[in-house]
Tab-separated table of C-alpha atoms in Angstrom:
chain	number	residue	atom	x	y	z
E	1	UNK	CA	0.000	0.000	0.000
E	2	UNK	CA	2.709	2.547	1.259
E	3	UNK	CA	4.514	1.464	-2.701
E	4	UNK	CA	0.753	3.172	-4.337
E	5	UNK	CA	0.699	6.007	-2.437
E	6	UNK	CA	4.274	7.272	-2.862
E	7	UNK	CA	3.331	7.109	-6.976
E	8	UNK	CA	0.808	10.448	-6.404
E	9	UNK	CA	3.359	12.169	-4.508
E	10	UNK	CA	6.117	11.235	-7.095
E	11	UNK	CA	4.040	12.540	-9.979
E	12	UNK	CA	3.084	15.918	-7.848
E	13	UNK	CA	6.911	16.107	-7.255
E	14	UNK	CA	7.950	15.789	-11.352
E	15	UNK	CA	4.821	18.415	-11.790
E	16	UNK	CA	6.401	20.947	-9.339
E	17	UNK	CA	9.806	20.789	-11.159
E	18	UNK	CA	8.558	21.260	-14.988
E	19	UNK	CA	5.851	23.437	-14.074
E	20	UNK	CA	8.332	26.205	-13.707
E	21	UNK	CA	10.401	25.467	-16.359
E	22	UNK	CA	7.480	25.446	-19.056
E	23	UNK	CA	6.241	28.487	-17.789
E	24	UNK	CA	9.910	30.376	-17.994
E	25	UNK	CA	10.206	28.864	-21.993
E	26	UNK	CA	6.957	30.189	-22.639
E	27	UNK	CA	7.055	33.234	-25.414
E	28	UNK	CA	5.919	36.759	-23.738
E	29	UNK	CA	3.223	38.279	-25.555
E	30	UNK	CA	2.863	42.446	-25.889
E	31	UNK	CA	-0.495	43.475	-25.630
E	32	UNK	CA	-0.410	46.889	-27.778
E	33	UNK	CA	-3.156	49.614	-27.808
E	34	UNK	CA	-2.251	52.031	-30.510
E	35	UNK	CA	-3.939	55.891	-30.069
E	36	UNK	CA	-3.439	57.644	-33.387
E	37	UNK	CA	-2.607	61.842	-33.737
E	38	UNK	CA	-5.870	62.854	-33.659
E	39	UNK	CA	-6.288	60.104	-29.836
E	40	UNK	CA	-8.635	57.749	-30.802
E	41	UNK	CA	-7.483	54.413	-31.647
E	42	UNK	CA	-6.000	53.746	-34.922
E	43	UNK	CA	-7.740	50.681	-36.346
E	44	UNK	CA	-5.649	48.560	-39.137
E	45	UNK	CA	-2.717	49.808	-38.845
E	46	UNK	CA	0.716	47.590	-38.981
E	47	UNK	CA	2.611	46.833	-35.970
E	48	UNK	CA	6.054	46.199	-36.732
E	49	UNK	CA	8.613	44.895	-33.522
E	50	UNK	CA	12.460	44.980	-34.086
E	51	UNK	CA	14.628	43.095	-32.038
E	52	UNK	CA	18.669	44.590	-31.960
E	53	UNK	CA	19.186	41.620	-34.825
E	54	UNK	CA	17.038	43.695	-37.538
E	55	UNK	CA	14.645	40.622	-36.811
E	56	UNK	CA	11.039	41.428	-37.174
E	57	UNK	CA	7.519	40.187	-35.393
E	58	UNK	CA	4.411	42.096	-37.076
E	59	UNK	CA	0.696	42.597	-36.386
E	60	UNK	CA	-2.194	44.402	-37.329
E	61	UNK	CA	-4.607	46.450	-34.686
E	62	UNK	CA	-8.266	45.549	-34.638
E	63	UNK	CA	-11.238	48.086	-34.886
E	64	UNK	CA	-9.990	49.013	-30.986
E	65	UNK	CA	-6.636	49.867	-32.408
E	66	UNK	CA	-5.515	46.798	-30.312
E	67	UNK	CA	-2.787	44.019	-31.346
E	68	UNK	CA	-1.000	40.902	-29.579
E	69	UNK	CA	2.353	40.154	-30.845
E	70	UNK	CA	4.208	37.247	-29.679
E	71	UNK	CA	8.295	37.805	-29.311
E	72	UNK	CA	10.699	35.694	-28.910
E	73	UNK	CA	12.697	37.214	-25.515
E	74	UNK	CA	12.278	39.723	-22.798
E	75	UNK	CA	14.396	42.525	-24.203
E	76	UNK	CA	13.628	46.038	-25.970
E	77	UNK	CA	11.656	46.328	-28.838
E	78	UNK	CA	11.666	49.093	-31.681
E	79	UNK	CA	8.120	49.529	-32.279
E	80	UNK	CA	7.103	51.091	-35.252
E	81	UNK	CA	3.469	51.635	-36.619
E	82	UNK	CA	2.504	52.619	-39.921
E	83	UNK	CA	-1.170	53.610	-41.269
E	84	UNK	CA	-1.685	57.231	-43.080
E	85	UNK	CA	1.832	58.199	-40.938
E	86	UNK	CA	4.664	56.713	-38.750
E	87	UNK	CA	5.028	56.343	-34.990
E	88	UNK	CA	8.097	55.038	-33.698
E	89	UNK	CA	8.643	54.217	-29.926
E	90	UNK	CA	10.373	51.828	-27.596
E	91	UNK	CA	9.138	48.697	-25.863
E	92	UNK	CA	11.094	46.607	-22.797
E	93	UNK	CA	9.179	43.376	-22.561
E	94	UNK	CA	9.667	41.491	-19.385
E	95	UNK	CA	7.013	38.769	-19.495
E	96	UNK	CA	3.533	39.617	-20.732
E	97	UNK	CA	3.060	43.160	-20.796
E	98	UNK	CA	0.353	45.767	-21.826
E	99	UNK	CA	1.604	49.026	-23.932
E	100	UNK	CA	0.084	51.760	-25.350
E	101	UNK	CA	1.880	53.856	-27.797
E	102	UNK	CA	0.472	57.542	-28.271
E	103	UNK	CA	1.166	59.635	-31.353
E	104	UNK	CA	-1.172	62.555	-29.530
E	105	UNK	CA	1.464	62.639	-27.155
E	106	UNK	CA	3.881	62.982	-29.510
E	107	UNK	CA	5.529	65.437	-31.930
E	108	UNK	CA	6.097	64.721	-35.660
E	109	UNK	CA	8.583	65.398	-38.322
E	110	UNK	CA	7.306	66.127	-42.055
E	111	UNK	CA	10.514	64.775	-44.104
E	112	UNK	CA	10.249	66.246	-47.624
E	113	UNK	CA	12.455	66.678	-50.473
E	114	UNK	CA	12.435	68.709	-53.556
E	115	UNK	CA	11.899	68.243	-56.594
E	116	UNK	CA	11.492	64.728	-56.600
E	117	UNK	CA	10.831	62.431	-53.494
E	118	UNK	CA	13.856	59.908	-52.209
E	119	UNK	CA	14.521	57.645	-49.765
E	120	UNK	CA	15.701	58.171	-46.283
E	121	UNK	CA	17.170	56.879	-43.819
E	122	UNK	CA	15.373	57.139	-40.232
E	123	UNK	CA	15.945	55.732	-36.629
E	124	UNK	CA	15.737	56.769	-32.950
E	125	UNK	CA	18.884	57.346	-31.552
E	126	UNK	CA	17.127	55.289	-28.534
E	127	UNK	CA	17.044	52.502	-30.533
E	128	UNK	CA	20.009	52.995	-33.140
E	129	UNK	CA	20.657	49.194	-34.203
E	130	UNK	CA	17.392	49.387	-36.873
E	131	UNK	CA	17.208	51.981	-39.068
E	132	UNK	CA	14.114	52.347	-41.526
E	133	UNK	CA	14.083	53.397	-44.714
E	134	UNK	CA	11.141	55.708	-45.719
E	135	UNK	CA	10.426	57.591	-48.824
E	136	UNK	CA	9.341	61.107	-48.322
E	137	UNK	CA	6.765	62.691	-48.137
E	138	UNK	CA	6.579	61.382	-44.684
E	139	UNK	CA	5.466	61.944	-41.688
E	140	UNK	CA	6.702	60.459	-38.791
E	141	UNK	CA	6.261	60.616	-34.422
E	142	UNK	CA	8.468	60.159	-32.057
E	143	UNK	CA	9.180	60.477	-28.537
E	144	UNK	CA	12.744	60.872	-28.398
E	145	UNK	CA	15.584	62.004	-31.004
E	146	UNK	CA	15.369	60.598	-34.245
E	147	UNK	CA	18.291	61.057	-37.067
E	148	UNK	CA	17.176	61.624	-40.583
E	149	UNK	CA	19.411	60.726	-43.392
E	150	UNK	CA	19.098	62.051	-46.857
E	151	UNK	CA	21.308	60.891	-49.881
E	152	UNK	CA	23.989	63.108	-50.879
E	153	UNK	CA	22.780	62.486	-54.890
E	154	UNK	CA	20.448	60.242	-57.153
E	155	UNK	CA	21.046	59.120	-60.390
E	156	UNK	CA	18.000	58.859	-63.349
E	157	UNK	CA	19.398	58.654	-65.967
E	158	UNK	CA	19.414	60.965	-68.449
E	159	UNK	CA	19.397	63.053	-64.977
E	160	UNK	CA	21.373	63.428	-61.480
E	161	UNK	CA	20.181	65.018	-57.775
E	162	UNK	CA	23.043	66.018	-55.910
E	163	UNK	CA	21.783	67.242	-52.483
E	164	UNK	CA	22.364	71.298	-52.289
E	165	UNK	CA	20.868	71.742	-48.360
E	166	UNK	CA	18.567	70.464	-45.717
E	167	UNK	CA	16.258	73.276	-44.287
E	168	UNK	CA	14.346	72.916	-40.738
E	169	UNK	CA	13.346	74.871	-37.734
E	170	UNK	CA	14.771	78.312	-39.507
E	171	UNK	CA	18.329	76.252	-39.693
E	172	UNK	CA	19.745	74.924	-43.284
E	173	UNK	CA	22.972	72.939	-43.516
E	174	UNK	CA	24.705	70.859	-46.778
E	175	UNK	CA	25.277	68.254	-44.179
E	176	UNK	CA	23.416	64.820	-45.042
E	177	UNK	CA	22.131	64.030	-41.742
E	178	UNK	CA	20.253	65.998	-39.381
E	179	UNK	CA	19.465	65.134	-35.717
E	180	UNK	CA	15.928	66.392	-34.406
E	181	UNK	CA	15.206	66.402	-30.642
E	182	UNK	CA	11.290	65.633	-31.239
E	183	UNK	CA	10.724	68.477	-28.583
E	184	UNK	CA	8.055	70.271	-31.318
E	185	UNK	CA	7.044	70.084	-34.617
E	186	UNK	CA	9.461	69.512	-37.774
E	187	UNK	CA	9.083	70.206	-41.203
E	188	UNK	CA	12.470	68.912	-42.897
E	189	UNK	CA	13.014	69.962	-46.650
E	190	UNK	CA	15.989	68.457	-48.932
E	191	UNK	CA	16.565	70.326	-51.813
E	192	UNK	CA	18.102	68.664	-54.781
E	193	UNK	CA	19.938	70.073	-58.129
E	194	UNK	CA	18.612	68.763	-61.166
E	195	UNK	CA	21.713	68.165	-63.422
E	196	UNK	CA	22.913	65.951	-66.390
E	197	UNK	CA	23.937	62.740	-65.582
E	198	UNK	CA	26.891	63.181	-68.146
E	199	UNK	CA	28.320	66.939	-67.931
E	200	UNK	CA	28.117	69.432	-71.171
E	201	UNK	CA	31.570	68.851	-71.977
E	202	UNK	CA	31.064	65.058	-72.189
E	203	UNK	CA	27.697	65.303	-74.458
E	204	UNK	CA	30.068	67.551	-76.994
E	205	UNK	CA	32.639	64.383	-77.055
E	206	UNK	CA	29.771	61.847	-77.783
E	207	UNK	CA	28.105	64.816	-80.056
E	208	UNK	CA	31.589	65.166	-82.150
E	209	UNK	CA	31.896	60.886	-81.836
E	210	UNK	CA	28.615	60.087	-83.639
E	211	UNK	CA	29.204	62.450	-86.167
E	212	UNK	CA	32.450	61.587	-86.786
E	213	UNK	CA	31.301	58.037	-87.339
E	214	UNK	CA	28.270	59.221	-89.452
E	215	UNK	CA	30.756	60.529	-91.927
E	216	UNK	CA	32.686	57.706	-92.137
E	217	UNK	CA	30.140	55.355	-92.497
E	218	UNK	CA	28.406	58.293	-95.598
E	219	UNK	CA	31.415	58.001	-96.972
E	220	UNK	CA	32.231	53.875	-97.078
E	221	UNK	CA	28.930	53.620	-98.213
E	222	UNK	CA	29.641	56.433	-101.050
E	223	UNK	CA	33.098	54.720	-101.576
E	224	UNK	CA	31.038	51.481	-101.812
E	225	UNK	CA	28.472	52.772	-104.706
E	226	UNK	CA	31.781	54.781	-106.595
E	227	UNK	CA	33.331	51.237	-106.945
E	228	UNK	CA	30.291	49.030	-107.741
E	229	UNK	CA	29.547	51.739	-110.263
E	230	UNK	CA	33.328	51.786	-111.450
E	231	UNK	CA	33.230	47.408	-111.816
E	232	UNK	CA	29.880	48.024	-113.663
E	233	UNK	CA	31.168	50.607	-115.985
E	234	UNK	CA	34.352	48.254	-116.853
E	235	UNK	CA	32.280	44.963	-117.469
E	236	UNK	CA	30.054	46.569	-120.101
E	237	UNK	CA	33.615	48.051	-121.984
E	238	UNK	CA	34.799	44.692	-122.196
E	239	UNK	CA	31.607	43.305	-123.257
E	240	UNK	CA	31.628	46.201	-126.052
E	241	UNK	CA	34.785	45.650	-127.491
E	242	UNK	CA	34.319	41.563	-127.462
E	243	UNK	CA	31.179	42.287	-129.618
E	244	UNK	CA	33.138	44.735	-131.724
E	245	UNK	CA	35.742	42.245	-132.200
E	246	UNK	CA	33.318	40.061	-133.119
């Protein structure tokens, strides 16, 4: 009898070891409630979490502006939310935990470029291993400094940008990056030169090239009629003076 009942008390001893072991390998879930600029609760937007790896774990809010999104490890979190605009913030997970990130509470950069729209380079300096690349015009919240980069030239061909300066809050410098301290409003404006992608002096070269080659190819093909024309003209003597001989 005493062999039976130490089996319960075995089984409730195995229990009380792996019960805290499955509950520490568990994933921790973040409960997100996402209030939008104008504080209500922005409904289908996309919830992006990076981890300091650049690795990713995404979700959509409901009609509440709510989202669960399962991560891997308790650690911090780049959250960033796009619908109509951006909002960028900060999570530390330590278990399950409920968040709530507030672009009312927030200021906002507009990041626009003239005259044609590029792609920037964006992160908060909270949270500098990810950096996003957005295509202005964009806005974007914050909470904390965010650097904007802007490249220093594009190429279209037949065409080239080459950045000339970045103007925001009354301030303008030819310096790529700028660092904003999300304290107010920004309005960020790149302005580009429009240039050839190949310089005047260059298209003259090409210019001088082709024709150069157009005249030599006018005049082999001339050349080429002046001898067919020549071989024509000395067949037909011969065939004269064989029927004159004849």
């Amino acid at each position: 009898m005493r062999r039976y009942a130490l089996i319960p008390l075995a089984i409730l001893a195995v229990i009380l070891v792996l019960a805290p072991v499955a509950m520490a390998s568990s994933d921790p879930t973040v409960n997100i409630t996402v209030i939008g600029a104008d504080g209500q609760p922005l409904a289908s937007a996309k919830v992006t979490l990076y981890d300091e790896g650049g690795n990713k774990y995404e979700g959509t809010t409901d009609e509440n502006g709510t989202v669960s999104i399962t991560v891997p490890t308790n650690a911090t979190y780049l959250a960033v939310v796009k619908s109509g605009y951006y909002i960028l913030d900060t999570i530390t997970v330590e278990g399950d935990v409920n968040v709530t990130i507030d672009a009312s509470g927030m200021y906002y950069a507009n990041l626009t470029s003239t005259p044609k729209a590029v792609d920037v380079e964006v992160y908060l300096t909270a949270f500098d291993d990810v950096k996003l690349k957005l295509t202005t015009n964009v806005t974007v919240y914050a909470p904390s400094d965010m650097n904007v980069t802007y490249p220093a030239e594009i190429t279209e061909f037949p065409y080239k940008y080459v950045l000339e300066k970045i103007e925001y809050d009354g301030m303008e410098t030819n310096e790529t990056t700028v660092t904003l301290d999300m304290t107010e409003d920004y309005v960020v404006t790149a302005q580009y030169t429009k240039t050839f992608f190949i310089t005047l002096e260059y298209w003259i070269i090409i210019i001088l090239v082709l024709i150069v080659i157009a005249a030599i190819a006018i005049a082999w093909s001339a050349g080429a009629r002046t001898a067919k024309a020549m071989i024509s003209e000395w067949r037909e003597r011969r065939r004269f003076v064989r029927r004159k001989k004849k």
